[in-house]
Phi, psi and omega in degrees: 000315165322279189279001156297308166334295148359258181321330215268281194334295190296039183194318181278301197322322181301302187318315185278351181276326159291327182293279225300317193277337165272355189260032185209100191226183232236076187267142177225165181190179171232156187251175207192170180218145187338312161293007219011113213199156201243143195250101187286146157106337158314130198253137199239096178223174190264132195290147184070013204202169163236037157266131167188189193221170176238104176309150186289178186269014170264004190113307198309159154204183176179133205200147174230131207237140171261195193277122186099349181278171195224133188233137186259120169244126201230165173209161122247169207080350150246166210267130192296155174220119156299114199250111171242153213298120153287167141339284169326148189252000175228123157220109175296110187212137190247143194248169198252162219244141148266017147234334168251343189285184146000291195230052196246175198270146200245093169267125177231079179039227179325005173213193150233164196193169183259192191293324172284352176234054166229135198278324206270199174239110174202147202209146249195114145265124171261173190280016162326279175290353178267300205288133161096006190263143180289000211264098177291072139191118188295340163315329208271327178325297194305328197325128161073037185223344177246103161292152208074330201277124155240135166271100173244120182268307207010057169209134180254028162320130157326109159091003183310118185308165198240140183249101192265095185274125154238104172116077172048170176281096180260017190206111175255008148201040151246227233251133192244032201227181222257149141215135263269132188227098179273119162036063167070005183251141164281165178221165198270342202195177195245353202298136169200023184282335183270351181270162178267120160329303180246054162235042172226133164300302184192160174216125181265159184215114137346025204240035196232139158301002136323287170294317218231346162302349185285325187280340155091224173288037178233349222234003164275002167248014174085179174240133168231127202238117155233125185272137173269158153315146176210156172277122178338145165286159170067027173218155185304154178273149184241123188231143181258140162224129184239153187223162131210134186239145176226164187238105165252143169206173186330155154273128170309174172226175195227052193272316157074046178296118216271158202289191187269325187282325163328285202298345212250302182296342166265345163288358166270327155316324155270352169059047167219167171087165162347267192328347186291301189266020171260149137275195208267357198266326209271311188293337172279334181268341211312111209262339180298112161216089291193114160261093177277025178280325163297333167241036172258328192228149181247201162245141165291143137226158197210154184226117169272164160191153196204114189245119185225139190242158178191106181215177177198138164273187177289301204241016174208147170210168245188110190212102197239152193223150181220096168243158224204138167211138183223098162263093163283125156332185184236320182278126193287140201091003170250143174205188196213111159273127185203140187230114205227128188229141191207150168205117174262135165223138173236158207198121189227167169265164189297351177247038179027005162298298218260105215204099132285137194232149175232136185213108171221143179234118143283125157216155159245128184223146166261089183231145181261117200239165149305140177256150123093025156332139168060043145245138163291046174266089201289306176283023184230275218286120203303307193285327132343289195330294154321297165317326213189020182285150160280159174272352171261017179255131219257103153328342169306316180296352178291122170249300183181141207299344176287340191292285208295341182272326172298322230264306177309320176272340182241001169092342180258089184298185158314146184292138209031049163242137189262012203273127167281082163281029181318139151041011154271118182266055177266337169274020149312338172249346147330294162321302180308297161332316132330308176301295175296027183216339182252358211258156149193150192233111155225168187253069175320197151177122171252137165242137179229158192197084212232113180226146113271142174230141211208129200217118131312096165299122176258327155231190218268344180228358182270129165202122224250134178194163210223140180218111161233121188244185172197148183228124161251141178198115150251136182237164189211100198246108180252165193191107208239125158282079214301169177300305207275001165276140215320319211269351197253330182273294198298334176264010208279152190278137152306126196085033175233106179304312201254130172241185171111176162187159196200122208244127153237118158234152169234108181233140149215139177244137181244142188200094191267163172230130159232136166206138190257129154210196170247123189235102190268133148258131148201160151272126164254144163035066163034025174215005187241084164270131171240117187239106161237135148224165182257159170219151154208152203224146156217144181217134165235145188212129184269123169243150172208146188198143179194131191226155173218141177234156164198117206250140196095106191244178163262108175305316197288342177256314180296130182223148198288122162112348170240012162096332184261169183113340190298117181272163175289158134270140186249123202276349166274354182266112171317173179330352208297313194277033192248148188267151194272123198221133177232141188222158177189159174194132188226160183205138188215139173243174170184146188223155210194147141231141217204151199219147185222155164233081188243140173233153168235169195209117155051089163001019176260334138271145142218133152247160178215149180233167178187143153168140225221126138272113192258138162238152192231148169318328199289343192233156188293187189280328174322282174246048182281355167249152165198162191276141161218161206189169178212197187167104145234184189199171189226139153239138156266091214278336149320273172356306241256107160331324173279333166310317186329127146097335166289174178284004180286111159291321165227149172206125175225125179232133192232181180204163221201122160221151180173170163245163188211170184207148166256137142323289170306016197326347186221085160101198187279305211281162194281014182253002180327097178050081174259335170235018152330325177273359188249176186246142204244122191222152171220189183238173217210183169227133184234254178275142235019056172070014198263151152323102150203193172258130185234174190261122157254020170207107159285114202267153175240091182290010173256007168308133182229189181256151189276132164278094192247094148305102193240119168238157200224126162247137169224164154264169165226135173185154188210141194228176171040063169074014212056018195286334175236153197212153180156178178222164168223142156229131163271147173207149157237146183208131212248106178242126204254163157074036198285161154265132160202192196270105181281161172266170160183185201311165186287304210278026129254034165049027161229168204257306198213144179228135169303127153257171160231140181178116172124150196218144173215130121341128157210095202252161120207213168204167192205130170215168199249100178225168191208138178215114170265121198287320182237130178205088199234164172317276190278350211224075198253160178198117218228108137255155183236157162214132150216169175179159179233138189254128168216144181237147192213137184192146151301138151272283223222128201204101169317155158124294176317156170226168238285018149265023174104334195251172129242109226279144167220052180060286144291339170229154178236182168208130179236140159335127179073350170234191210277168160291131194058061161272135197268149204227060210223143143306115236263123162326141176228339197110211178281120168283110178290002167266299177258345174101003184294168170293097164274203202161134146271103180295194176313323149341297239088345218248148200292167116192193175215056150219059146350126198228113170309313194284351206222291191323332179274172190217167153298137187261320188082008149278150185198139175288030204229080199314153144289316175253124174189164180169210171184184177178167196165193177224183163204118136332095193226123182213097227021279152275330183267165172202148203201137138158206226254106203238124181249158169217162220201126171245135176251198177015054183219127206255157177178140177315126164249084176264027178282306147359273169340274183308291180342315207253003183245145226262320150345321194241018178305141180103324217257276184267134191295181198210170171253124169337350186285340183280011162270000162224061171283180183310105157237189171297342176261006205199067155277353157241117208206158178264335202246117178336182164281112182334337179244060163300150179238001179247029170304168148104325177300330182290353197287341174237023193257151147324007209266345184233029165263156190207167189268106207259024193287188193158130163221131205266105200253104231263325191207103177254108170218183214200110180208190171198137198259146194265101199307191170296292206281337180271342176294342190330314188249015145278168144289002152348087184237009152185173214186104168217128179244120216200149168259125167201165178218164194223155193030048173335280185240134154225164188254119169195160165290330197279131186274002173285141151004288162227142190281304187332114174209146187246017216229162187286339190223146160237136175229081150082066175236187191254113181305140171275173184276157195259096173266153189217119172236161168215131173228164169204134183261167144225130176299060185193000000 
C-alpha cells in the first residue's frame, strides 16, 4: 500500500513539475524608442521580484517568465512600461522618450500635459544632451541649442555665470533674465557653479505667456525648469560611472602682436622707450622676446568623476549621486573645486493615491578666481599682462617684489640688464607677476537645495497636494594683499611698519517656497477633459552679510585665512592698522494665489486659462498687488478628418495672449531696491555744525511692477513618418510701465525721480527643425537646426532731449531704435595728407576735429544680437557615434578697446603694440588705415565708431566622438554598458572680431578673461 501510495505521489509531483515548466517559457523581444531605433542597457524585470535581465546593444533580450505574468520595462529619461505576458513567446515594446518624443510629458510648471494637448511654446533638453559635457556651469551647455534663448558667457572663469536673454532684452534697469526652478524650488540668482550637470534630466524653457503667467510677477523673462534625475519603480539597481578629463587653452587672436626686436625698432623710431637708446646693431641681436600670454595663461586641466545609483521597489525607487570636480583655468591661479551630493526618492502608496517625492542636493565648491578683470588696473589685472606686456622684457627678470619695487624706484634693475625701469610701467608685467605669485582671492560656497512634494487623490478626480523647497548659499570669501609684495611696498604710508591686507566676507541667503494646491481632472463622455486647478504660494528670503579688513600684516607670521600676522591697533601710532568692518542685512518676501483651467475636447481643441495674484514687499500699499493672466488655445489639426493619409504625423497650431509682471525693477536679486517706494532721510550735519537730518531719497509710492504683454502664435509639425519635425513661433512682447528716471521739478532739490514710464518692444520669430536623413537598423543621421530673429525698439520714452534721445554718452536710447543703441561719431580714416584721424560731422563734411555735442549720430548698431541659433548633426553607426553643434550670433556690434590699446600710438615705450602699426601713415605709405605714428589729433576717436567692430560669429561650439560597447561584447564582464567618446568645445570660430573671444554679453571689452578652447576624453561605465 506504501508503495502504491509512493508510486501515485511521485507520478502526480511529475505531473506538476511538468505543468509549473510548460507554464514558464522563454520570452524574447527587442525593446526600440518611438523611431524604433533598438535601445541598449533597458533594464527588464518580472514585477514584484528582482529578476530581471538588460537588452543587448541591438535591443534584444531574453527572459523567462510565465503567462500572466508582468514584466517591467525601465530606461532612464524613459517612461517605464508595464507588459504583461502572453501566449506569445515574442514581445516587442517600444518606450516613450520622457523628454523629446511625440507624446511624452510636456512641463508647463505647475502641471504637466503631453505634447499634443499642449497650448504652449516651450522647447525641452534632455539630459542627453547636458551629461558628459566639460562646462562647470550646465548653462554654457544649452548655448545655439533653444531658439530665442541667448547664452553669453564672456568668461573663461571656471563655474562663470552666463548672461541669459530670451525672447530680448525687457528691461532697462531691472532683472532681463529668465527665472530659474529646480526641481520645483525658484531660485534667486543664475549662481550654478555648485550644481553637477549631470544630475539634470531635462530643462525645459518657458517662454510664451501661456506658459510664464502663471509664475506671475516672477515670469516676464520666460521660466526655465530643470528636472534632476530619478529612479524608476520596479528596476533593478543600476550604478553608473562617468569620468572625464579636459584639456584647455587660449583661443587664438588676431592681434598680431610684435616681437621684442619689433617693439625695440618702433620705439626707436619714435624716439621713446627701451628701444631709443639701442642701436640698430644692438637691437638685431637683442636676444628677449617674451610672448606673455605664456606666462599669465596655461593649458588647463580638469577632471570630472561622477558615481550615480538607481534603483526602485513597487512603491519607492531612488536616485542618489555622488561628484567630484577640479577645473583648472586657463588664466593661472584661477580654478574652480566642486564636490556634490543629491538624493531624489520618489514613493507612492499601493492604491496609488498617495505619491510623494524628495529632492535633495549638497555641494560645496571652491573658486580661485583674478581681480580686477575688464579694468585698466595695470598692477591688478592679469590680463594686461598678457596683452600689453612688452615683449623684450624677460620673466626672468623677476625675484621678489620687494627686488622689483627697488628697480621701480631708483631705475636699477638686475645685473646686466639695461632696462631703465624708474616710474615706469613698462615693468607691468613684472608687477603683474608678483601679484600672481603673492595674491589670493577665493570663494568658498556651501549650496543646498531641498523640496518635498506630497499628493492626495481625494476622489478619482479630486487631487489635493503640497510643494514646500528651500535654496540655501553660503559664501565665504578672502582676499589677501601679502605684506611683502610690489603693490603692498609701493602703497606702504610713511611711518608704517606692516603692510598688506586681508579681507573676509560672509553673505548667506535663505529662500524658503511653499505652495498648496487643488487639482480637480475628469473626462466627461470620453472627449471632454476638463483639468482645473487653485493655488496658493508663499515665498520668503533672508540675507545676512558681513566683511572685515584688515590692514597690516606681520610677514613673518602671517598664512592667508587664519587670523594670524594681524597687527593691533596701538592708539600712539597713526591710523594704519585699525580694520574696517562692515554689515548688512535684507528680507524680501512675496504671497500669490492662482488659478489655471484647461479643457480639451477628442484631443483635438484645447483651450486654457490662468491668473494669479502677487503681492510683493517692494512696493507700497497702493500697488503691492497686481494681477496677470493669460489665455491659449490649440487646434490639432491632424486630427482633423481631412488630414487622414497625409504626410503630416502632427500639425498643430496653437496661439497664446497673456501678462507677466517684474518685480525685480533693479538688477536680478530680489532683495534689490526694497525701499524705492519710500522717501529716505539720514543723518547729517547742519547749520552751525549742529546734528541734523537730510532726505536722501526721494520716494515715489506710486512705483509699480514693469507689465510685460506677450501674444506667441506657433506651429508644431511632424511629417514623413516623423523623419522631419519642428516647430514655428511669431511672438510680440511688450514691456510697459519700465523703471527708469523720469524728470520733474527743480523745487524738490532733485531733477529727476525713478520711476514707471516707457515702453520697450520685442517682436521676432523663431523656429526648430530636426530632420533624419538616414534611419536604418545600423545607420541613423539627425541634422538639426534652430534660429531667431529679434528686433528690439522703444515705444515710448520719458526723458528725451530735443532731438528725441536719450543721450547716455556712447550709447542713446529712441523711440524705433534698439536699447543701446551706440551713439558715435562716424570714422572716415586716414587724412592721406598728413596721417591725422578724420571723422564726419553731423553734415557729412570730412574733418579732424569732431565736436561730441553736435557730431555724434545713431548708428542702428547694438550690443544686442538679431540673430542668433545653431545646427548640426548627430550620428549613430552601429557602436559609434558622433556629434556635432555649430552655433552662430549675426548683427551684434561691441568696442574692441584691446584692439584699441594695441594700436595707440601715446603710451609707445610703456606697452607692446600690433604690428598694423609698421604700416602706419608716412609720406611714402599714404594709403594706409592706421594713422602716422606722430598723429596730433589722438584721443579724437574716443567718441567714434572707429574701434566698435562687428562681433557677429560662427562656432563650431562642440564636436564629439565616440563608440559604446555592445551586449555581446560585454557578457562575460560585470559590465552592462561601456561607452567611451572623445570631444571638444569652442574648436573654431569664424569671425570679423579680432579678439581673444568674440562670445560676450557685455557692449566694450577691455583686457577680460577669455573662454577656452576644451579637449576632452570621457568613459561611462555601466552595471
Amino acid at each position: 500500500m506504501k508503495s502504491k501510495f509512493t508510486w501515485i505521489f511521485t507520478l502526480l509531483l511529475a505531473f506538476f513539475i511538468q505543468f509549473s515548466f510548460a507554464q514558464e517559457k522563454t520570452i524574447t523581444g527587442v525593446v526600440t524608442d518611438a523611431a524604433g531605433m533598438p535601445i541598449p542597457g533597458v533594464n527588464v524585470v518580472k514585477e514584484g521580484t528582482a529578476q530581471g535581465v538588460q537588452t543587448d546593444f541591438d535591443g534584444k533580450y531574453s527572459i523567462t517568465a510565465s503567462v500572466g505574468q508582468k514584466l517591467v520595462f525601465s530606461y532612464i529619461s524613459m517612461k517605464t512600461q508595464t507588459v504583461t505576458v502572453g501566449a506569445s513567446n515574442t514581445l516587442s515594446v517600444k518606450m516613450v522618450d520622457e523628454s523629446v518624443t511625440l507624446d511624452d510629458l510636456v512641463v508647463e510648471g505647475y502641471r504637466n500635459s503631453t505634447r499634443a494637448t499642449s497650448n504652449i511654446a516651450v522647447t525641452t533638453i534632455s539630459s542627453k544632451t547636458i551629461e558628459g559635457r566639460p562646462n562647470a556651469n550646465f548653462m554654457q551647455t544649452l548655448q545655439g541649442q533653444i531658439p530665442g534663448l541667448s547664452i553669453s558667457t564672456g568668461s573663461g572663469q571656471p563655474g562663470a555665470n552666463s548672461t541669459v536673454i530670451l525672447r530680448g532684452y525687457g528691461s532697462i534697469n531691472g532683472n532681463v533674465e529668465p527665472l530659474y526652478v529646480i526641481d520645483g524650488v525658484p531660485l534667486n540668482s543664475d549662481n550654478f557653479r555648485s550644481i553637477n550637470p549631470n544630475d539634470i534630466e531635462s530643462v525645459s524653457v518657458l517662454k510664451d505667456a501661456g506658459a510664464t503667467s502663471i509664475y506671475g510677477n516672477r515670469g516676464a523673462n520666460g521660466v526655465i525648469i530643470v528636472k534632476t534625475k530619478r529612479g524608476g519603480y520596479d528596476s533593478a539597481l543600476t550604478v553608473k560611472y562617468v569620468a572625464t578629463t579636459s584639456f584647455s587653452k587660449m583661443q587664438s587672436n588676431k592681434y598680431h602682436k610684435m616681437s621684442g626686436q619689433q617693439l625695440l625698432g618702433l620705439e626707436k623710431t619714435v624716439g621713446r622707450g627701451y628701444g631709443a637708446s639701442l642701436t640698430d646693431e644692438e637691437i638685431k641681436n637683442y636676444d628677449v622676446n617674451t610672448d606673455w600670454n605664456d606666462e599669465f595663461f596655461r593649458t588647463g586641466l580638469s577632471q570630472n568623476h561622477v558615481l550615480s545609483l538607481t534603483s526602485g521597489s513597487k512603491n519607492l525607487s531612488s536616485f542618489t549621486s555622488f561628484g567630484y570636480n577640479d577645473t583648472q583655468g586657463i588664466l593661472r591661479g584661477t580654478d574652480l573645486k566642486r564636490f556634490n551630493f543629491r538624493n531624489n526618492i520618489s514613493g507612492k502608496s499601493n492604491d496609488d493615491r498617495f505619491n510623494y517625492s524628495t529632492a535633495v542636493t549638497i555641494n560645496f565648491s571652491k573658486n580661485s578666481t583674478a581681480a580686477n578683470l575688464g579694468t585698466g588696473a595695470i598692477n591688478i589685472n592679469p590680463v594686461l599682462g598678457a596683452l600689453q606686456g612688452a615683449s623684450y622684457i624677460n620673466p626672468e627678470w623677476y625675484t621678489n617684489g620687494q627686488n622689483l619695487h627697488n628697480w621701480y624706484t631708483t631705475g636699477v634693475g638686475p645685473e646686466g640688464v639695461g632696462y631703465n625701469g624708474k616710474g615706469t610701467l613698462g615693468l607691468s608685467p613684472l608687477m603683474l607677476l608678483d601679484r600672481l605669485k603673492t595674491a589670493t582671492l577665493n570663494t568658498n560656497e556651501i549650496k543646498m537645495i531641498a523640496n518635498v512634494q506630497a499628493s492626495y487623490k481625494l476622489t478619482d478626480e479630486l487631487t489635493a497636494g503640497t510643494s514646500i523647497g528651500s535654496d540655501f548659499t553660503e559664501t565665504n570669501g578672502i582676499n589677501v594683499q601679502a605684506p611683502g609684495s610690489f603693490n603692498s611696498i609701493l602703497f606702504q604710508r610713511q611711518g608704517q611698519e606692516f603692510n598688506g591686507f586681508q579681507t573676509d566676507s560672509f553673505a548667506r541667503e535663505f529662500a524658503f517656497n511653499m505652495n498648496t494646491s487643488l487639482n480637480y481632472r475628469k473626462t466627461f463622455s470620453e472627449k471632454h477633459t476638463i483639468d482645473a486647478s487653485v493655488f496658493t504660494e508663499y515665498y520668503k528670503a533672508h540675507q545676512k552679510s558681513f566683511s572685515a579688513v584688515q590692514n597690516g600684516l606681520d610677514p613673518k607670521v602671517f598664512e592667508p585665512g587664519n587670523g594670524s600676522g594681524y597687527i593691533p591697533f596701538n592708539p600712539d601710532t597713526p591710523n594704519f592698522y585699525v580694520p574696517n568692518v562692515a554689515s548688512g542685512k535684507a528680507t524680501a518676501g512675496l504671497f500669490s494665489y492662482f488659478g489655471s483651467i484647461d479643457y480639451d475636447y477628442d484631443q483635438k481643441y484645447g483651450l486654457s486659462a490662468t491668473v494669479r495674484r502677487d503681492a510683493s514687499y517692494r512696493f507700497s500699499d497702493t500697488n503691492k498687488w497686481g494681477t496677470f493672466w493669460s489665455v491659449s488655445g490649440r487646434w490639432n489639426i491632424d486630427k482633423e478628418s481631412f488630414m487622414q493619409g497625409s504626410t503630416f504625423d502632427m500639425l498643430k497650431l496653437r496661439a497664446s495672449y497673456g501678462t507677466t509682471g517684474n518685480q525685480n525693477i533693479l538688477g536680478q536679486s530680489i532683495f534689490s531696491a526694497p525701499n524705492s517706494s519710500r522717501t529716505l532721510f539720514d543723518s547729517a550735519t547742519g547749520y552751525g555744525n549742529l546734528p541734523s537730518y537730510q532726505v536722501v531719497q526721494l520716494g515715489n509710492s506710486d512705483l509699480k511692477w514693469e507689465t510685460v504683454e506677450q501674444i506667441n502664435v506657433g506651429l508644431d509639425f511632424e511629417l514623413l513618418k516623423h523623419r522631419l519635425r519642428g516647430n514655428l513661433d511669431v511672438y510680440q512682447r511688450t514691456t510697459k510701465d519700465l523703471y527708469q528716471s523720469t524728470p520733474i521739478s527743480a523745487v524738490n532739490a532733485t531733477y529727476s525721480i525713478l520711476s514707471n514710464n516707457g515702453s520697450l518692444r520685442n517682436s521676432g520669430v523663431e523656429a526648430l527643425l530636426a530632420y533624419d536623413v538616414v534611419r536604418t537598423n545600423d545607420f541613423t543621421l539627425t541634422a538639426t537646426f534652430n534660429g531667431s530673429y529679434n528686433k528690439n525698439e522703444f515705444i515710448k520714452l520719458p526723458n528725451v532731449n530735443e532731438s528725441g534721445i536719450v543721450d547716455d554718452g556712447l550709447q542713446a536710447d529712441v523711440v524705433g531704435g534698439s536699447l543701446g543703441q551706440y551713439y558715435l561719431i562716424k570714422y572716415a580714416g586716414v587724412n592721406p595728407t598728413n596721417g591725422n584721424l578724420l571723422f564726419y560731422d553731423g553734415k557729412g563734411n570730412l574733418t579732424e576735429n569732431p565736436n561730441p555735442e553736435t557730431d555724434r549720430r545713431l548708428t542702428g548698431k547694438a550690443p544686442v544680437p538679431k540673430y542668433q541659433g545653431g545646427f548640426g548633426f548627430e550620428a549613430t553607426y552601429k557602436g559609434f557615434f558622433a556629434t556635432t553643434q555649430f552655433s552662430y550670433v549675426k548683427d551684434i556690434y561691441r568696442f574692441d578697446y584691446d584692439l584699441a590699446s594695441l594700436q595707440e600710438t601715446g603710451d609707445i615705450g610703456i606697452f607692446n603694440k600690433s604690428t598694423d602699426l609698421l604700416n602706419a601713415w608716412t609720406v611714402d605709405n599714404r594709403n594706409t588705415d592706421i594713422p602716422s605714428l606722430f598723429v596730433t589729433n589722438s584721443g579724437r576717436d574716443s567718441d567714434s565708431d572707429r574701434y566698435l567692430k562687428d562681433a557677429s560669429y560662427l562656432r563650431l561650439r562642440y564636436l564629439s566622438v565616440g563608440y559604446s560597447f555592445s551586449k555581446d561584447m560585454l557578457d562575460k564582464t560585470p559590465f552592462s554598458g561601456i561607452r567611451a567618446y572623445v570631444q571638444g568645445e569652442n574648436l573654431v570660430t569664424w569671425s570679423k572680431w579680432r579678439g581673444w573671444d568674440a562670445e560676450s554679453p557685455r557692449g566694450a571689452d577691455q583686457a577680460q578673461y577669455p573662454t577656452a578652447k576644451i579637449f576632452s576624453v570621457g568613459l561611462e561605465l555601466q552595471f
